Coordinates of C-alpha atoms in Angstrom, one line a residue:
X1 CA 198.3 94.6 195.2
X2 CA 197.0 93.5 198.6
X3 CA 193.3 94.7 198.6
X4 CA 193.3 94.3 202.4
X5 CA 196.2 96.1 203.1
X6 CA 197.0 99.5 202.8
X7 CA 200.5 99.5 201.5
X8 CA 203.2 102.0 202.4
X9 CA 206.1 103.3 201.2
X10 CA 207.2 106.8 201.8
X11 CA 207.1 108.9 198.9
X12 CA 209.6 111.0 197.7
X13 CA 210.1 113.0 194.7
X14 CA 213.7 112.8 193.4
X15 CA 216.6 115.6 194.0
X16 CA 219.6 113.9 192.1
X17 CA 220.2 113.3 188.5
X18 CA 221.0 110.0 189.0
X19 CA 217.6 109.2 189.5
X20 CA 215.9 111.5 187.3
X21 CA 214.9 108.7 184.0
X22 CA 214.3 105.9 186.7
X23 CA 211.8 107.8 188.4
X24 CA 207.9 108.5 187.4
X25 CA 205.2 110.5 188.8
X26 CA 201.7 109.7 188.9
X27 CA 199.4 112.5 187.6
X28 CA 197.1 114.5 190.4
X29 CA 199.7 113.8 193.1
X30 CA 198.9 116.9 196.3
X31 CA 201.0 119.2 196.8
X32 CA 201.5 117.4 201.0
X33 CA 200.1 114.1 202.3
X34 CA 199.4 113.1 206.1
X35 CA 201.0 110.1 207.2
X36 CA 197.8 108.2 208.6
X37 CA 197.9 104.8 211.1
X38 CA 197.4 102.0 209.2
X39 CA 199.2 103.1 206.2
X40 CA 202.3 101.3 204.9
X41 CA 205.5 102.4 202.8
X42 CA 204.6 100.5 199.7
X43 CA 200.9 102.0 199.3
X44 CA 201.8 105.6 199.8
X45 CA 204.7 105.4 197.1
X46 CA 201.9 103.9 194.4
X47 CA 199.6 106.4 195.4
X48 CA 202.2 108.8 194.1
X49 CA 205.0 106.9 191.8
X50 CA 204.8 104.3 188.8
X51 CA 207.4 102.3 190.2
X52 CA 206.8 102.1 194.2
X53 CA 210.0 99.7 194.5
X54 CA 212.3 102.2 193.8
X55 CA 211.4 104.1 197.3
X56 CA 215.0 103.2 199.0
X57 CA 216.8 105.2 196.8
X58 CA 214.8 108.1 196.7
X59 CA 214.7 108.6 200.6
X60 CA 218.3 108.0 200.6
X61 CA 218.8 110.8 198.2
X62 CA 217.3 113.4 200.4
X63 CA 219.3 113.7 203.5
X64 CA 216.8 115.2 205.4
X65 CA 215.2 112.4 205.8
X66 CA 217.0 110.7 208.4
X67 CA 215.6 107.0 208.8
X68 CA 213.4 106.0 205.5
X69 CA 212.0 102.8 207.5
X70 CA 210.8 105.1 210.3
X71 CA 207.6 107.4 209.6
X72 CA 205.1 108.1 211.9
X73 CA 201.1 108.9 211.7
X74 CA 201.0 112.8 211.6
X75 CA 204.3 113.5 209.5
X76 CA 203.8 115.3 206.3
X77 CA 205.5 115.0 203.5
X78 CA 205.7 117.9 200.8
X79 CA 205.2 116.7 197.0
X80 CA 205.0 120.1 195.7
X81 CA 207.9 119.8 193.6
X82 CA 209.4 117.3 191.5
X83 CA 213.3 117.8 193.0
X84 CA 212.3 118.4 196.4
X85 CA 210.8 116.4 199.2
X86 CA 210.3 117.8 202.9
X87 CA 208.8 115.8 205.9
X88 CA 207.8 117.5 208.5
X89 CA 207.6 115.7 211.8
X90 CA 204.3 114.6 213.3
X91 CA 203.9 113.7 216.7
X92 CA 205.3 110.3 218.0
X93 CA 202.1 109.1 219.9
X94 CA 202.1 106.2 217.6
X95 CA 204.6 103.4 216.3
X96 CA 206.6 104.0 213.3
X97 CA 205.2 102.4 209.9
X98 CA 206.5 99.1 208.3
X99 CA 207.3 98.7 205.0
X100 CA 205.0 95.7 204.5
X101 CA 204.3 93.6 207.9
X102 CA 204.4 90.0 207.9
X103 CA 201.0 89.8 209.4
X104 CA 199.6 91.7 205.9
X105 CA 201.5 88.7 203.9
X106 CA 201.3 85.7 206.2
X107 CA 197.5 84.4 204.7
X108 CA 199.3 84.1 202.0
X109 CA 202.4 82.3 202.2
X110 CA 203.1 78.8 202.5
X111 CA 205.0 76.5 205.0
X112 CA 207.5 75.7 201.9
X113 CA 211.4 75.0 202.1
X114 CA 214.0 73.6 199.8
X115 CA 217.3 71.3 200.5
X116 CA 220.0 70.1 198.3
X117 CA 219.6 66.4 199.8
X118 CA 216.6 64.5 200.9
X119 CA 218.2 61.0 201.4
X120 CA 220.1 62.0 204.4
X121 CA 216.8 63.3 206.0
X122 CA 215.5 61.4 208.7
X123 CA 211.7 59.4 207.8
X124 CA 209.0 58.1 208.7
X125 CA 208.7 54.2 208.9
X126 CA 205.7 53.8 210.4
X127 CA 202.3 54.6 212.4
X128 CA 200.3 54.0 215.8
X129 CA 198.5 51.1 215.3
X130 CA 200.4 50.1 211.9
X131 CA 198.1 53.1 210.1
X132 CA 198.2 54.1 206.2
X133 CA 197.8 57.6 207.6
X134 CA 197.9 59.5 210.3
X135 CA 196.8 62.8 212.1
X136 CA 197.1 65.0 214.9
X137 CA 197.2 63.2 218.4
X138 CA 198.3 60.5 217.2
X139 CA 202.4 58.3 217.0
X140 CA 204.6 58.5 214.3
X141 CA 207.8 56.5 214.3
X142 CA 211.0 57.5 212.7
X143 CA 214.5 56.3 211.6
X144 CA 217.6 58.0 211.9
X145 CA 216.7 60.9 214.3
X146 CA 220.3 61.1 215.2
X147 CA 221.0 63.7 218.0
X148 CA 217.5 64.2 219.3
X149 CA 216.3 64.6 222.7
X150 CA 212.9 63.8 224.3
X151 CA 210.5 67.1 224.0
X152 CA 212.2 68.5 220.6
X153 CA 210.1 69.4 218.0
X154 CA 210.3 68.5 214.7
X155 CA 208.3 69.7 211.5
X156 CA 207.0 67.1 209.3
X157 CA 207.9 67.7 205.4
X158 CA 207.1 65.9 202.2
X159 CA 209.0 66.2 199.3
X160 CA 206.6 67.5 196.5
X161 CA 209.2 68.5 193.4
X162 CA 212.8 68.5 192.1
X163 CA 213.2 71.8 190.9
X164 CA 215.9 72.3 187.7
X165 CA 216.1 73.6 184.6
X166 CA 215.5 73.3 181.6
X167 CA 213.0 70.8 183.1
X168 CA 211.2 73.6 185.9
X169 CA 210.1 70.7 188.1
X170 CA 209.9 66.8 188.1
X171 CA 207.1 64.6 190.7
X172 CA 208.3 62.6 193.2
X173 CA 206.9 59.3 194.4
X174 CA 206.6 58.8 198.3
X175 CA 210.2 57.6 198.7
X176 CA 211.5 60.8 197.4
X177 CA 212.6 59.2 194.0
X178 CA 212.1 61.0 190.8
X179 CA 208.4 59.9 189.5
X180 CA 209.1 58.0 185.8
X181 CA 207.6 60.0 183.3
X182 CA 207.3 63.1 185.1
X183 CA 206.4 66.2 183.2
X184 CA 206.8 63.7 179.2
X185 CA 202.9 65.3 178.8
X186 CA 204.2 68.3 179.1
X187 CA 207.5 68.4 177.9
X188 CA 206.8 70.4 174.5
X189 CA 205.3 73.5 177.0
X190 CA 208.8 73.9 178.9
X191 CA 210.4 77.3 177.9
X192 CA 213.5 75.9 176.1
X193 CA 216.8 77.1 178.8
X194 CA 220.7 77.1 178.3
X195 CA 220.8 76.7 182.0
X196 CA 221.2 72.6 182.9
X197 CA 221.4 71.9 186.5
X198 CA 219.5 70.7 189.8
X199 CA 217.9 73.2 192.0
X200 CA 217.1 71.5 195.0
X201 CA 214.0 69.6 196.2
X202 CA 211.3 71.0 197.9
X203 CA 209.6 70.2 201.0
X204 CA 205.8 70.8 201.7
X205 CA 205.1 71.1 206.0
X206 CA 202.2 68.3 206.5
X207 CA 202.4 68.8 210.8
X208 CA 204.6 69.3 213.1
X209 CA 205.5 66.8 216.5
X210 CA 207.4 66.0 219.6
X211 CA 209.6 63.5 220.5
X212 CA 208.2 61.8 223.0
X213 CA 210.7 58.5 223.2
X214 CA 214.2 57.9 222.2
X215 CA 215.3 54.5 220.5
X216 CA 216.4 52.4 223.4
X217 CA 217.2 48.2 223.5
X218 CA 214.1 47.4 222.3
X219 CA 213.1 49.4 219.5
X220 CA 215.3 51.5 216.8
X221 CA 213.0 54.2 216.3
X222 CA 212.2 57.3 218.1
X223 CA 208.5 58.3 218.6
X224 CA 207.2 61.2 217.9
X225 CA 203.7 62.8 218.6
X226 CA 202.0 64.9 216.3
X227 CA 200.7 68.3 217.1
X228 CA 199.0 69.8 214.1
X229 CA 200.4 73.3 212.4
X230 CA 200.9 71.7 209.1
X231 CA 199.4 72.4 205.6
X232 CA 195.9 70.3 206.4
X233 CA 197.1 66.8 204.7
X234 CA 197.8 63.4 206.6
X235 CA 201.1 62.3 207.6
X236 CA 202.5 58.9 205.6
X237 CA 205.2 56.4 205.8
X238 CA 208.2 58.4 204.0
X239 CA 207.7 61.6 205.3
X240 CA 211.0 63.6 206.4
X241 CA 211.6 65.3 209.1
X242 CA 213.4 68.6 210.0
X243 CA 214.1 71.1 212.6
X244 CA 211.3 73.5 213.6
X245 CA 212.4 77.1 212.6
X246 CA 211.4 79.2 215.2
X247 CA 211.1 82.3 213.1
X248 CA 210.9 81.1 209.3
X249 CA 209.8 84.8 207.8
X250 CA 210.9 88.1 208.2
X251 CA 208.6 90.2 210.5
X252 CA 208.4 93.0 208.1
X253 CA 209.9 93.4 204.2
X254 CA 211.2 96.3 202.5
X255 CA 210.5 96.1 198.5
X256 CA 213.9 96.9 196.6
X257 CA 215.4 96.1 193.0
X258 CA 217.4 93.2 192.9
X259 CA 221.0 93.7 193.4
X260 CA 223.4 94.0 190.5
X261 CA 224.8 90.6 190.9
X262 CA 221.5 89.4 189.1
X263 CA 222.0 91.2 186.0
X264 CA 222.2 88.9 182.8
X265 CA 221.2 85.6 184.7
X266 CA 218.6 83.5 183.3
X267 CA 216.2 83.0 186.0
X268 CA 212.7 81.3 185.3
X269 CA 209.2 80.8 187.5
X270 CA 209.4 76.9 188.8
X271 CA 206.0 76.4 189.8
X272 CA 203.1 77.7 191.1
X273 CA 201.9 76.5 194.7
X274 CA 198.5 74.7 195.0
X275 CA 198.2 75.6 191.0
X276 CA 199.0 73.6 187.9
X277 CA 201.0 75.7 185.5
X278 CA 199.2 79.3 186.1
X279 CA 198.6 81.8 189.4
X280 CA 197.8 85.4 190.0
X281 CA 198.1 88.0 192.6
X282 CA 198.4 86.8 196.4
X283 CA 199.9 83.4 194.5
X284 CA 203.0 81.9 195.9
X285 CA 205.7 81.2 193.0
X286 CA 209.0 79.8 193.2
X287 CA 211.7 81.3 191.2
X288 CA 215.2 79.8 189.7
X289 CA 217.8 82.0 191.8
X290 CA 218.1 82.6 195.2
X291 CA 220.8 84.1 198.0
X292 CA 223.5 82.3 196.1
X293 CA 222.5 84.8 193.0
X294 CA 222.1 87.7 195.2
X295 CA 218.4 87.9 195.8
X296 CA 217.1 88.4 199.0
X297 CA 214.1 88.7 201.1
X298 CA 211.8 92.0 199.6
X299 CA 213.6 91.7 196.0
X300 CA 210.8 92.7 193.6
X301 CA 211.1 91.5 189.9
X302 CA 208.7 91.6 186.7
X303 CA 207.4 88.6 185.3
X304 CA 207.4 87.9 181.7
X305 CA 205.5 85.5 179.1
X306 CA 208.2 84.1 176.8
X307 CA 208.1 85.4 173.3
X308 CA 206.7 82.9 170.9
X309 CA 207.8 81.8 167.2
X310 CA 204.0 81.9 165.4
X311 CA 203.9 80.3 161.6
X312 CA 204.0 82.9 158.9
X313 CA 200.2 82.1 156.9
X314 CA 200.3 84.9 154.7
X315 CA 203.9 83.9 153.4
X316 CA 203.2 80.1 153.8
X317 CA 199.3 80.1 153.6
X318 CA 199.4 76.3 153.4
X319 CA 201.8 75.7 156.2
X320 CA 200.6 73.1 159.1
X321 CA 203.1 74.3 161.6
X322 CA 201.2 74.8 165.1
X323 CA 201.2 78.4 166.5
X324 CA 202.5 79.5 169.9
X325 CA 206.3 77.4 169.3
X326 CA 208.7 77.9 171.7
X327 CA 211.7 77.8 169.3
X328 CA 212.1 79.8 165.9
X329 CA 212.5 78.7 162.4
X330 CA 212.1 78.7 158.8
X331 CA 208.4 80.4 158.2
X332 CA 208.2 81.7 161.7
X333 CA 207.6 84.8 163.0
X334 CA 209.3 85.7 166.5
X335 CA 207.0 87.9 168.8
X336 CA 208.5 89.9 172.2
X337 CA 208.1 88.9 175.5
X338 CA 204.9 90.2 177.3
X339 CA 204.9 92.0 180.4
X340 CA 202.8 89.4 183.4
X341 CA 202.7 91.0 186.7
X342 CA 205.7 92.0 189.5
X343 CA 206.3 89.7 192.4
X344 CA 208.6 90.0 195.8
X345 CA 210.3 87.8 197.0
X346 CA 209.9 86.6 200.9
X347 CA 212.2 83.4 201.1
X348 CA 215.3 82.7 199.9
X349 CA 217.4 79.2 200.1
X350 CA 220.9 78.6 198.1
X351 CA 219.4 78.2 194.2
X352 CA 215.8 79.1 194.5
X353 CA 213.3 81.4 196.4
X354 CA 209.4 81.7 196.9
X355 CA 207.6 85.6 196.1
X356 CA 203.9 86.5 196.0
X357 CA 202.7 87.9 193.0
X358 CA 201.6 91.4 193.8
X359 CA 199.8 92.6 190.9
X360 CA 199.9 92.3 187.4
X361 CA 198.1 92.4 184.0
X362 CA 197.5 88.4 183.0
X363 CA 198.0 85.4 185.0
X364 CA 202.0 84.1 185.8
X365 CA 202.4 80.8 184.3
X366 CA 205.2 78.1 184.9
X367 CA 208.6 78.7 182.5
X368 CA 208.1 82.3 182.3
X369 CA 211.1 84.8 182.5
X370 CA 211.8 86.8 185.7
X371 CA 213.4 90.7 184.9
X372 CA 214.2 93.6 186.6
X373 CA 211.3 95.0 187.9
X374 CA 212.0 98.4 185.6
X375 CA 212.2 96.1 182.2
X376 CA 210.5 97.2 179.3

């Protein structure tokens, strides 16, 4: 979990049947607890519950409760007993609680988005002063900014990956085009998949600019002036372009299960941001499924290392079969899946979506399998 933030979730012991097996207690809990400022709805709900994400329901189930996204320092809930809860009001000096603000997760997201099409995009052709590279305060000049009026602004991307499966992600070169050879070193690592399609392509904010000149008789281009507000790296001949969003983030998210519409789809991590194959907690991973597939912003899920297929030495002794397959056969032995960590998710496009790992027991590596967050 965050260890600068104190998370927050309202707790709430169950009072429906319904809920009773999906629903665990921590040991020690008191019998009330005083709301304080500063707490949030996701640390108050692991103080008390093994599974914090499961806090919508439970408030739900108790009517007395009458907004679950609006507590207030001073109100006391009762967790005396395990089929009642009672909150007693506080006074309402301060602002309600969030569930988890977006100035808690910000440090650690990234300026990351994903399109179906890149070729369509309008580019970069060149720099001030015919440049390799190029940085804040200085001219970029680009082709096919159709539409575009002097003073817009416009964010500066690079596409960094085609995401897919079975194949999670595949380099591209400057132009956009598919790097030859991408990922052949690593090919035997990829966590075999019966799903065989193109996710998108993802784009990586380098700066952000303003137009400062149209195309007009003389010249075909537009110029545009760049303003900083990008990931730190220079901009380059072949960058796109796209619209600023003026609010890409939610201002606060509210951790819940994913929706049923999920259930029995084979979803896989695509990559780990500013990491090779492997993150951990306050990491930024990008998952195979998104609003399309019914997640949505605050969806929490369990990650999973893919069971391996490990050669049988005490029944073939001699055997010369490497450990740690990713496929089973004759004189293997097939191991479970091992619980990783639990992410939520905080962006969603069509086919994929980025989370932050929250916390976990072993590092999340590329290829491994996303579950309900409840799986065993």
């Amino acid at each position: 979990m965050f260890e600068r933030t104190r998370t927050v979730l309202a707790v709430a012991m169950l009072t429906v049947a319904t809920y009773a097996t999906a629903v665990e207690v921590n040991g020690g809990h008191p019998d009330t607890y005083v709301v304080q400022k500063g707490d949030t709805l996701w640390d108050i709900s692991a103080r008390f519950l093994k599974k914090p994400w499961l806090w919508p329901e439970i408030w739900q189930a108790n009517p007395q409760v009458k907004n679950p996204h609006l507590i207030y320092p001073g109100d006391v809930l009762s967790l005396a007993y395990l089929d009642r809860v009672v909150a007693q009001p506080g006074p309402r000096q301060e602002a309600p609680l969030n569930a988890i603000p977006l100035a808690q997760v910000e440090p650690f997201l990234k300026q990351m988005s994903v399109v179906d099409d890149i070729k369509s995009l309008p580019h970069i052709v060149a720099l001030e002063d015919n440049r390799l590279r190029a940085t804040t305060g200085q001219i970029a000049y680009v082709m096919n900014l159709q539409g575009a009026e002097v003073g817009q602004r416009w964010a500066v991307v690079r596409p960094t990956v085609r995401f897919g499966l079975p194949k999670p992600s595949e380099d591209l070169t400057a132009n956009g085009d598919v790097t030859p050879g991408s990922g052949n070193v690593w090919k035997s690592f990829v966590a075999p998949s019966s799903r065989r399609e193109s996710l998108g392509y993802e784009l990586a904010q380098v700066n952000v600019g303003t137009i400062v000149k149209l195309p007009d008789g003389q010249s075909e281009v537009a110029t545009l002036s760049l303003q900083g507000l990008g990931d730190g790296r220079e901009v380059r001949p072949g960058d796109r372009l796209v619209p600023v969003e003026a609010n890409p983030y939610d201002l606060q998210f509210f951790p819940h299960v994913p929706a049923a519409q999920t259930e029995g789809l084979e979803i896989r991590v695509l990559a780990v941001t500013d990491m090779f194959t492997a993150g951990g907690p306050r990491d930024v991973i990008a998952l195979s499924a998104g609003s399309a597939d019914g997640i949505d912003n605050g969806t929490v899920v369990s990650l999973w290392r893919n069971g391996r297929h490990v050669a049988n030495r005490m029944k073939f002794p001699g055997s010369s079969r490497m450990d740690d397959a990713l496929s089973s056969g004759a004189g293997r032995v097939s191991l479970p899946d091992e619980y990783a960590a639990h992410a939520m998710v905080f962006r969603t496009f069509d086919k994929v979506s980025y989370a932050l790992v929250m916390e976990g027991k072993k590092p999340v590596l590329v290829g491994y399998n996303v579950r309900h967050p409840d799986a065993q």
